[in-house]
């Protein structure tokens, strides 16, 4: 993903920010790497532009609130996954519970996109030492680190 700055200080931000409407509708937006997404939000907060155009939403002269909404949504999802993992769960069991929690409807596209995103969150929470995994009966089981 790239962002583009024009000579007149307009930034085209691509999918580096998700709109409030997208977050309210889908809750879990596709991410490949949670840590790098948060780093991107940090970088975005330092931009000094005249106008910002994220994908899938209206342009704006101020992205600070949208950055905060995106960061808060990531933290909310991390907390939801952490809460789900009070007991050992496979990633698909976690996925099912996330869909229930956010009242999402499973289809193959959502299964693939959100499933990939969930794995990114699990890796992030593992790196943050919030979750650990064990392998039992050839299944990877995620749970809170105590």
PDB file of C-alpha atoms in Angstrom, residues 1 13-19 22-23 26-41 44 69-78 81 109-125:
ATOM      1  CA  UNK A   1       0.000   0.000   0.000  1.00  0.00           C
ATOM      2  CA  UNK A  13      -4.162   7.700   1.775  1.00  0.00           C
ATOM      3  CA  UNK A  14      -5.437   4.477   0.217  1.00  0.00           C
ATOM      4  CA  UNK A  15      -6.578   1.914   2.789  1.00  0.00           C
ATOM      5  CA  UNK A  16      -4.368   3.292   5.555  1.00  0.00           C
ATOM      6  CA  UNK A  17      -7.537   4.528   7.294  1.00  0.00           C
ATOM      7  CA  UNK A  18     -10.989   3.007   7.442  1.00  0.00           C
ATOM      8  CA  UNK A  19     -14.067   5.181   7.551  1.00  0.00           C
ATOM      9  CA  UNK A  22     -16.978   0.912   7.370  1.00  0.00           C
ATOM     10  CA  UNK A  23     -15.987   0.238  10.966  1.00  0.00           C
ATOM     11  CA  UNK A  26     -17.981  -4.516   9.281  1.00  0.00           C
ATOM     12  CA  UNK A  27     -16.122  -3.863  12.554  1.00  0.00           C
ATOM     13  CA  UNK A  28     -13.144  -5.940  11.447  1.00  0.00           C
ATOM     14  CA  UNK A  29     -11.404  -4.537   8.386  1.00  0.00           C
ATOM     15  CA  UNK A  30      -8.804  -6.497   6.476  1.00  0.00           C
ATOM     16  CA  UNK A  31      -5.318  -6.113   7.946  1.00  0.00           C
ATOM     17  CA  UNK A  32      -2.215  -8.044   7.029  1.00  0.00           C
ATOM     18  CA  UNK A  33      -0.096  -6.801   9.941  1.00  0.00           C
ATOM     19  CA  UNK A  34      -1.645  -5.150  13.005  1.00  0.00           C
ATOM     20  CA  UNK A  35       1.622  -3.697  14.308  1.00  0.00           C
ATOM     21  CA  UNK A  36       2.407  -2.051  10.962  1.00  0.00           C
ATOM     22  CA  UNK A  37      -1.153  -0.740  10.664  1.00  0.00           C
ATOM     23  CA  UNK A  38      -0.723   0.959  14.049  1.00  0.00           C
ATOM     24  CA  UNK A  39       2.675   2.284  12.916  1.00  0.00           C
ATOM     25  CA  UNK A  40       0.960   3.685   9.817  1.00  0.00           C
ATOM     26  CA  UNK A  41      -1.560   5.458  12.047  1.00  0.00           C
ATOM     27  CA  UNK A  44      -0.440   9.574   9.490  1.00  0.00           C
ATOM     28  CA  UNK A  69     -11.345   5.837  15.687  1.00  0.00           C
ATOM     29  CA  UNK A  70      -9.146   3.385  13.784  1.00  0.00           C
ATOM     30  CA  UNK A  71      -6.742   2.970  16.708  1.00  0.00           C
ATOM     31  CA  UNK A  72      -9.636   2.493  19.156  1.00  0.00           C
ATOM     32  CA  UNK A  73     -11.207  -0.135  16.886  1.00  0.00           C
ATOM     33  CA  UNK A  74      -7.949  -2.105  16.768  1.00  0.00           C
ATOM     34  CA  UNK A  75      -7.718  -1.963  20.571  1.00  0.00           C
ATOM     35  CA  UNK A  76     -11.364  -3.040  20.875  1.00  0.00           C
ATOM     36  CA  UNK A  77     -10.811  -6.019  18.584  1.00  0.00           C
ATOM     37  CA  UNK A  78      -7.663  -7.002  20.493  1.00  0.00           C
ATOM     38  CA  UNK A  81     -10.066 -11.627  21.005  1.00  0.00           C
ATOM     39  CA  UNK A 109     -15.464 -13.911   1.335  1.00  0.00           C
ATOM     40  CA  UNK A 110     -15.782 -12.819   4.969  1.00  0.00           C
ATOM     41  CA  UNK A 111     -14.374 -16.168   6.125  1.00  0.00           C
ATOM     42  CA  UNK A 112     -11.238 -15.638   4.023  1.00  0.00           C
ATOM     43  CA  UNK A 113     -10.756 -11.900   4.684  1.00  0.00           C
ATOM     44  CA  UNK A 114     -11.630 -11.851   8.368  1.00  0.00           C
ATOM     45  CA  UNK A 115      -9.944 -15.216   8.896  1.00  0.00           C
ATOM     46  CA  UNK A 116      -6.683 -13.798   7.537  1.00  0.00           C
ATOM     47  CA  UNK A 117      -7.123 -10.670   9.609  1.00  0.00           C
ATOM     48  CA  UNK A 118      -7.788 -12.724  12.739  1.00  0.00           C
ATOM     49  CA  UNK A 119      -4.501 -14.557  12.212  1.00  0.00           C
ATOM     50  CA  UNK A 120      -2.759 -11.173  12.020  1.00  0.00           C
ATOM     51  CA  UNK A 121      -4.377 -10.196  15.329  1.00  0.00           C
ATOM     52  CA  UNK A 122      -3.399 -13.507  16.934  1.00  0.00           C
ATOM     53  CA  UNK A 123       0.215 -12.986  15.847  1.00  0.00           C
ATOM     54  CA  UNK A 124       0.149  -9.431  17.179  1.00  0.00           C
ATOM     55  CA  UNK A 125      -1.280 -10.512  20.548  1.00  0.00           C
TER      56      UNK A 125
END
